[in-house]
Amino acid sequence: MALHSVRKARGCWTFIRALHKGSRAAPTPQVSEHTQLSWILSCMVRLPRLQHLHQWKAKTAKQKHDGTAGLLTYPVLQAADILLYKSTHVPVGEDQVQHMELVQDLAQGFNKKYGEFFPVPKSILTSMKKVKSLRDPSAKMSKSDPDKLATVGITDSPEEIVRKFRKAVTDFTSEVTYDPAGRPGVSNLVAVHAAVTGLPVQEVVRRSAGMDTARYKLAVADAVIEKFAPIKRELEKLKLDKDHLEKVLQAGSAKAEELACPVCQEVKKLVGFL
């Protein structure tokens, strides 16, 4: 498990650096204060609250109600990740808003019991709050979806991206319009197109006038490929310098530890552990 976490951290950091470039160290999961604070916060939340979170219910339904304790308490670990650095604003997708409400409640509950200590963080939502599955536009796009055609990955080849958009679920009307309730499949493509080009939805629809959905799928695929191309190039470049990645991960862990340790120590004092 520890080795898996390190490999995952390395991969995540490589991806983050490809998006933002530069060598600034980023915090990594290799900081024990995250799990320490998570356990303390888990003592402040009741079991039914966690069981009513929609992601828990959705994931356990897929697993035939055989969810693990780790899955159940994962939102508390997320809360610890946020509160440990006294974050004030957190960029999230729409599917994480409920988890952010838990973070806010935990911060407020802790402050009420032990005095003002944690800021109550606010959610920052982007204009595209949720990307829908290409195969089921009623569900969100998820990397854990068993249908590999449902999700587009940044590391997918251009051929894979084209194939996935060709297979995207639409309907029997060929015109490109934006109507999430009546035409969820086509509307999802329009939303993706708008997100990767930076254009308003209305402008995307206007520019697609006269185009049938078969051609439009290829247009969206091309836009996605173009958007991902520089990120993929940077990823490949970073992967060639593993020593540099290791050094930045180590520096990131040290910086995160420097920030997290005094906060965690103060929490332990407040709750009576020290």
Coordinates of C-alpha atoms in Angstrom, one line a residue:
M1 CA 0.0 0.0 0.0
A2 CA 2.8 2.4 0.9
L3 CA 4.7 1.7 -2.3
H4 CA 1.4 2.2 -4.3
S5 CA 0.9 5.6 -2.6
V6 CA 4.4 6.7 -3.5
R7 CA 4.0 5.6 -7.1
K8 CA 0.6 7.4 -7.2
A9 CA 2.1 10.5 -5.7
R10 CA 4.9 10.5 -8.3
G11 CA 2.5 10.1 -11.1
C12 CA 0.2 12.9 -9.7
W13 CA 3.1 15.3 -9.3
T14 CA 4.3 14.6 -12.8
F15 CA 0.8 15.4 -14.1
I16 CA 0.5 18.6 -12.0
R17 CA 3.9 19.9 -13.2
A18 CA 2.9 19.2 -16.8
L19 CA -0.2 21.3 -16.3
H20 CA 1.6 24.2 -14.6
K21 CA 5.3 23.8 -15.5
G22 CA 8.2 24.9 -13.3
S23 CA 9.9 23.3 -10.4
R24 CA 8.0 24.6 -7.4
A25 CA 7.5 21.9 -4.8
A26 CA 4.0 20.6 -4.2
P27 CA 2.7 18.9 -1.0
T28 CA 2.5 15.1 -1.4
P29 CA 0.6 12.3 0.5
Q30 CA 3.8 11.4 2.3
V31 CA 2.9 13.5 5.4
S32 CA 1.7 11.5 8.5
E33 CA -0.2 14.5 9.9
H34 CA -2.9 14.0 7.3
T35 CA -3.9 10.6 8.7
Q36 CA -3.5 11.9 12.3
L37 CA -5.9 14.8 11.8
S38 CA -8.2 12.5 9.8
W39 CA -8.6 10.2 12.8
I40 CA -9.3 13.1 15.2
L41 CA -11.9 14.5 12.8
S42 CA -13.5 11.1 12.4
C43 CA -14.2 11.1 16.1
M44 CA -16.4 14.2 15.5
V45 CA -18.6 12.9 12.7
R46 CA -21.5 10.4 13.1
L47 CA -21.7 7.2 11.0
P48 CA -25.1 8.1 9.4
R49 CA -23.7 11.4 8.1
L50 CA -21.0 9.5 6.2
Q51 CA -23.4 6.8 5.0
H52 CA -25.7 9.4 3.5
L53 CA -23.0 11.0 1.3
H54 CA -24.1 10.3 -2.3
Q55 CA -20.7 9.1 -3.5
W56 CA -20.6 6.5 -0.7
K57 CA -24.1 5.3 -1.8
A58 CA -23.3 5.3 -5.5
K59 CA -20.0 3.4 -5.1
T60 CA -21.3 0.8 -2.7
A61 CA -24.3 0.2 -5.0
K62 CA -21.8 -0.6 -7.7
Q63 CA -19.9 -2.9 -5.3
K64 CA -23.2 -4.6 -4.2
H65 CA -23.1 -2.8 -0.9
D66 CA -19.7 -4.2 -0.1
G67 CA -17.9 -0.9 0.6
T68 CA -14.9 -0.7 2.9
A69 CA -14.3 1.4 6.0
G70 CA -11.6 3.3 4.0
L71 CA -14.1 4.3 1.4
L72 CA -16.6 5.4 4.0
T73 CA -14.2 7.6 5.9
Y74 CA -12.3 8.9 2.8
P75 CA -14.3 12.2 2.9
V76 CA -12.9 12.8 6.4
L77 CA -9.4 12.3 5.1
Q78 CA -10.2 14.9 2.4
A79 CA -11.3 17.2 5.2
A80 CA -8.0 16.7 6.9
D81 CA -6.1 17.4 3.7
I82 CA -7.9 20.8 3.5
L83 CA -8.1 21.9 7.1
L84 CA -4.5 20.9 7.9
Y85 CA -3.2 23.8 5.8
K86 CA -6.0 26.1 7.0
S87 CA -7.3 26.5 3.5
T88 CA -9.8 29.2 2.9
H89 CA -10.9 28.4 -0.7
V90 CA -10.9 25.0 -2.5
P91 CA -11.5 24.4 -6.2
V92 CA -13.9 21.4 -6.6
G93 CA -16.2 19.8 -9.1
E94 CA -20.0 19.8 -8.5
D95 CA -19.8 16.1 -7.3
Q96 CA -17.6 17.2 -4.4
V97 CA -19.8 20.0 -3.1
Q98 CA -21.4 17.6 -0.6
H99 CA -18.0 16.6 0.7
M100 CA -17.1 20.3 1.1
E101 CA -20.2 20.8 3.2
L102 CA -18.8 18.0 5.5
V103 CA -15.4 19.9 5.6
Q104 CA -17.2 23.1 6.6
D105 CA -19.3 21.4 9.2
L106 CA -16.2 19.7 10.7
A107 CA -14.4 23.1 10.8
Q108 CA -17.3 24.8 12.5
G109 CA -17.9 21.9 14.9
F110 CA -14.2 21.9 15.9
N111 CA -14.2 25.7 16.4
K112 CA -17.4 25.5 18.5
K113 CA -15.9 22.9 20.8
Y114 CA -12.3 24.1 21.0
G115 CA -12.4 27.8 20.0
E116 CA -11.8 29.5 16.7
F117 CA -9.0 27.6 15.0
F118 CA -9.8 26.5 11.5
P119 CA -11.0 28.8 8.7
V120 CA -14.3 27.6 7.2
P121 CA -13.3 27.0 3.6
K122 CA -15.4 27.9 0.6
S123 CA -15.9 26.0 -2.6
I124 CA -14.8 27.4 -5.9
L125 CA -16.7 26.0 -8.8
T126 CA -15.6 26.4 -12.5
S127 CA -18.1 27.2 -15.3
M128 CA -18.1 23.5 -16.2
K129 CA -19.1 22.0 -12.9
K130 CA -19.2 18.4 -14.1
V131 CA -18.1 16.4 -17.2
K132 CA -20.6 13.7 -18.1
S133 CA -19.8 10.2 -19.3
L134 CA -19.6 9.8 -23.1
R135 CA -21.5 6.6 -22.8
D136 CA -24.1 7.6 -20.2
P137 CA -24.6 11.4 -20.2
S138 CA -26.8 11.0 -17.0
A139 CA -23.7 10.1 -15.1
K140 CA -20.4 11.9 -14.5
M141 CA -17.2 11.0 -16.4
S142 CA -15.1 8.8 -14.1
K143 CA -11.7 7.2 -14.5
S144 CA -13.0 4.2 -12.6
D145 CA -15.8 3.6 -15.1
P146 CA -15.5 0.0 -16.3
D147 CA -16.6 1.1 -19.8
K148 CA -13.3 2.4 -21.3
L149 CA -15.2 4.3 -24.0
A150 CA -16.9 6.5 -21.4
T151 CA -13.9 8.5 -20.2
V152 CA -11.3 10.5 -22.1
G153 CA -7.8 10.6 -20.5
I154 CA -5.2 13.3 -21.1
T155 CA -2.7 10.5 -21.9
D156 CA -4.9 8.9 -24.5
S157 CA -3.6 8.8 -28.0
P158 CA -5.3 11.0 -30.7
E159 CA -6.7 7.7 -32.2
E160 CA -8.2 6.7 -28.9
I161 CA -9.7 10.1 -28.3
V162 CA -11.3 10.1 -31.8
R163 CA -12.6 6.5 -31.2
K164 CA -14.2 7.5 -27.9
F165 CA -15.9 10.6 -29.3
R166 CA -17.2 8.6 -32.4
K167 CA -18.8 6.2 -29.9
A168 CA -20.3 8.9 -27.7
V169 CA -24.0 8.6 -27.0
T170 CA -26.1 11.3 -28.8
D171 CA -29.6 10.9 -30.3
F172 CA -31.4 10.7 -33.6
T173 CA -31.5 14.4 -34.2
S174 CA -28.4 15.5 -36.3
E175 CA -28.5 19.2 -35.4
V176 CA -26.0 20.5 -32.8
T177 CA -28.0 22.2 -30.0
Y178 CA -27.5 22.8 -26.3
D179 CA -30.4 21.3 -24.3
P180 CA -29.1 19.4 -21.3
A181 CA -32.6 18.1 -20.3
G182 CA -33.8 17.2 -23.7
R183 CA -30.6 16.2 -25.5
P184 CA -28.0 15.3 -22.7
G185 CA -25.6 13.5 -25.0
V186 CA -25.1 16.3 -27.6
S187 CA -25.2 18.9 -24.8
N188 CA -22.4 17.1 -23.0
L189 CA -20.3 17.3 -26.2
V190 CA -21.0 21.0 -26.5
A191 CA -20.0 21.5 -22.9
V192 CA -16.7 19.7 -23.4
H193 CA -16.1 21.6 -26.6
A194 CA -16.7 24.9 -24.8
A195 CA -14.5 23.9 -21.9
V196 CA -11.4 23.0 -24.1
T197 CA -11.8 26.0 -26.4
G198 CA -12.7 28.6 -23.8
L199 CA -15.7 29.7 -25.8
P200 CA -19.2 30.3 -24.4
V201 CA -21.7 27.5 -25.1
Q202 CA -23.8 29.7 -27.3
E203 CA -20.8 30.6 -29.4
V204 CA -19.9 26.9 -29.8
V205 CA -23.4 26.1 -31.0
R206 CA -23.4 29.1 -33.4
R207 CA -20.1 28.0 -35.0
S208 CA -21.4 24.4 -35.3
A209 CA -24.5 25.5 -37.3
G210 CA -25.1 23.2 -40.3
M211 CA -22.9 20.4 -38.9
D212 CA -24.4 17.0 -38.2
T213 CA -23.6 15.2 -34.9
A214 CA -21.3 12.7 -36.7
R215 CA -19.1 15.5 -38.0
Y216 CA -19.4 17.4 -34.8
K217 CA -18.1 14.5 -32.7
L218 CA -14.9 14.7 -34.8
A219 CA -14.7 18.4 -34.3
V220 CA -14.9 18.0 -30.6
A221 CA -12.3 15.2 -30.7
D222 CA -9.9 17.5 -32.6
A223 CA -10.4 20.3 -30.1
V224 CA -9.7 18.0 -27.2
I225 CA -6.6 16.6 -28.9
E226 CA -5.3 20.1 -29.5
K227 CA -5.9 21.1 -25.9
F228 CA -4.2 18.0 -24.5
A229 CA -1.2 18.0 -26.9
P230 CA 1.1 20.4 -25.0
I231 CA 0.3 18.8 -21.7
K232 CA 1.2 15.3 -23.1
R233 CA 4.4 16.7 -24.4
E234 CA 5.4 18.1 -21.1
L235 CA 4.4 14.8 -19.3
E236 CA 6.7 12.8 -21.6
K237 CA 9.5 15.3 -21.0
L238 CA 9.1 15.1 -17.2
K239 CA 9.1 11.3 -17.2
L240 CA 12.5 11.3 -18.7
D241 CA 14.0 13.0 -15.7
K242 CA 13.0 10.8 -12.8
D243 CA 15.8 12.0 -10.5
H244 CA 14.4 15.5 -10.8
L245 CA 10.9 14.3 -10.0
E246 CA 12.1 12.4 -6.9
K247 CA 14.0 15.5 -5.7
V248 CA 10.9 17.7 -6.0
L249 CA 8.7 15.2 -4.3
Q250 CA 11.1 15.1 -1.4
A251 CA 11.2 18.9 -1.3
G252 CA 7.4 19.0 -1.5
S253 CA 7.1 16.5 1.4
A254 CA 9.5 18.5 3.5
K255 CA 7.6 21.8 2.8
A256 CA 4.2 20.1 3.5
E257 CA 5.6 18.7 6.8
E258 CA 6.9 22.1 7.8
L259 CA 3.4 23.6 7.3
A260 CA 1.4 20.6 8.6
C261 CA 3.3 19.7 11.8
P262 CA 2.6 22.9 13.9
V263 CA -1.1 22.8 13.0
C264 CA -1.4 19.2 13.9
Q265 CA 0.5 19.7 17.2
E266 CA -1.8 22.6 18.1
V267 CA -4.9 20.4 17.3
K268 CA -3.5 17.7 19.6
K269 CA -3.0 20.2 22.4
L270 CA -6.6 21.5 22.0
V271 CA -8.2 18.1 22.1
G272 CA -6.0 17.0 25.0
F273 CA -3.6 14.6 23.4
L274 CA -0.5 16.6 24.5

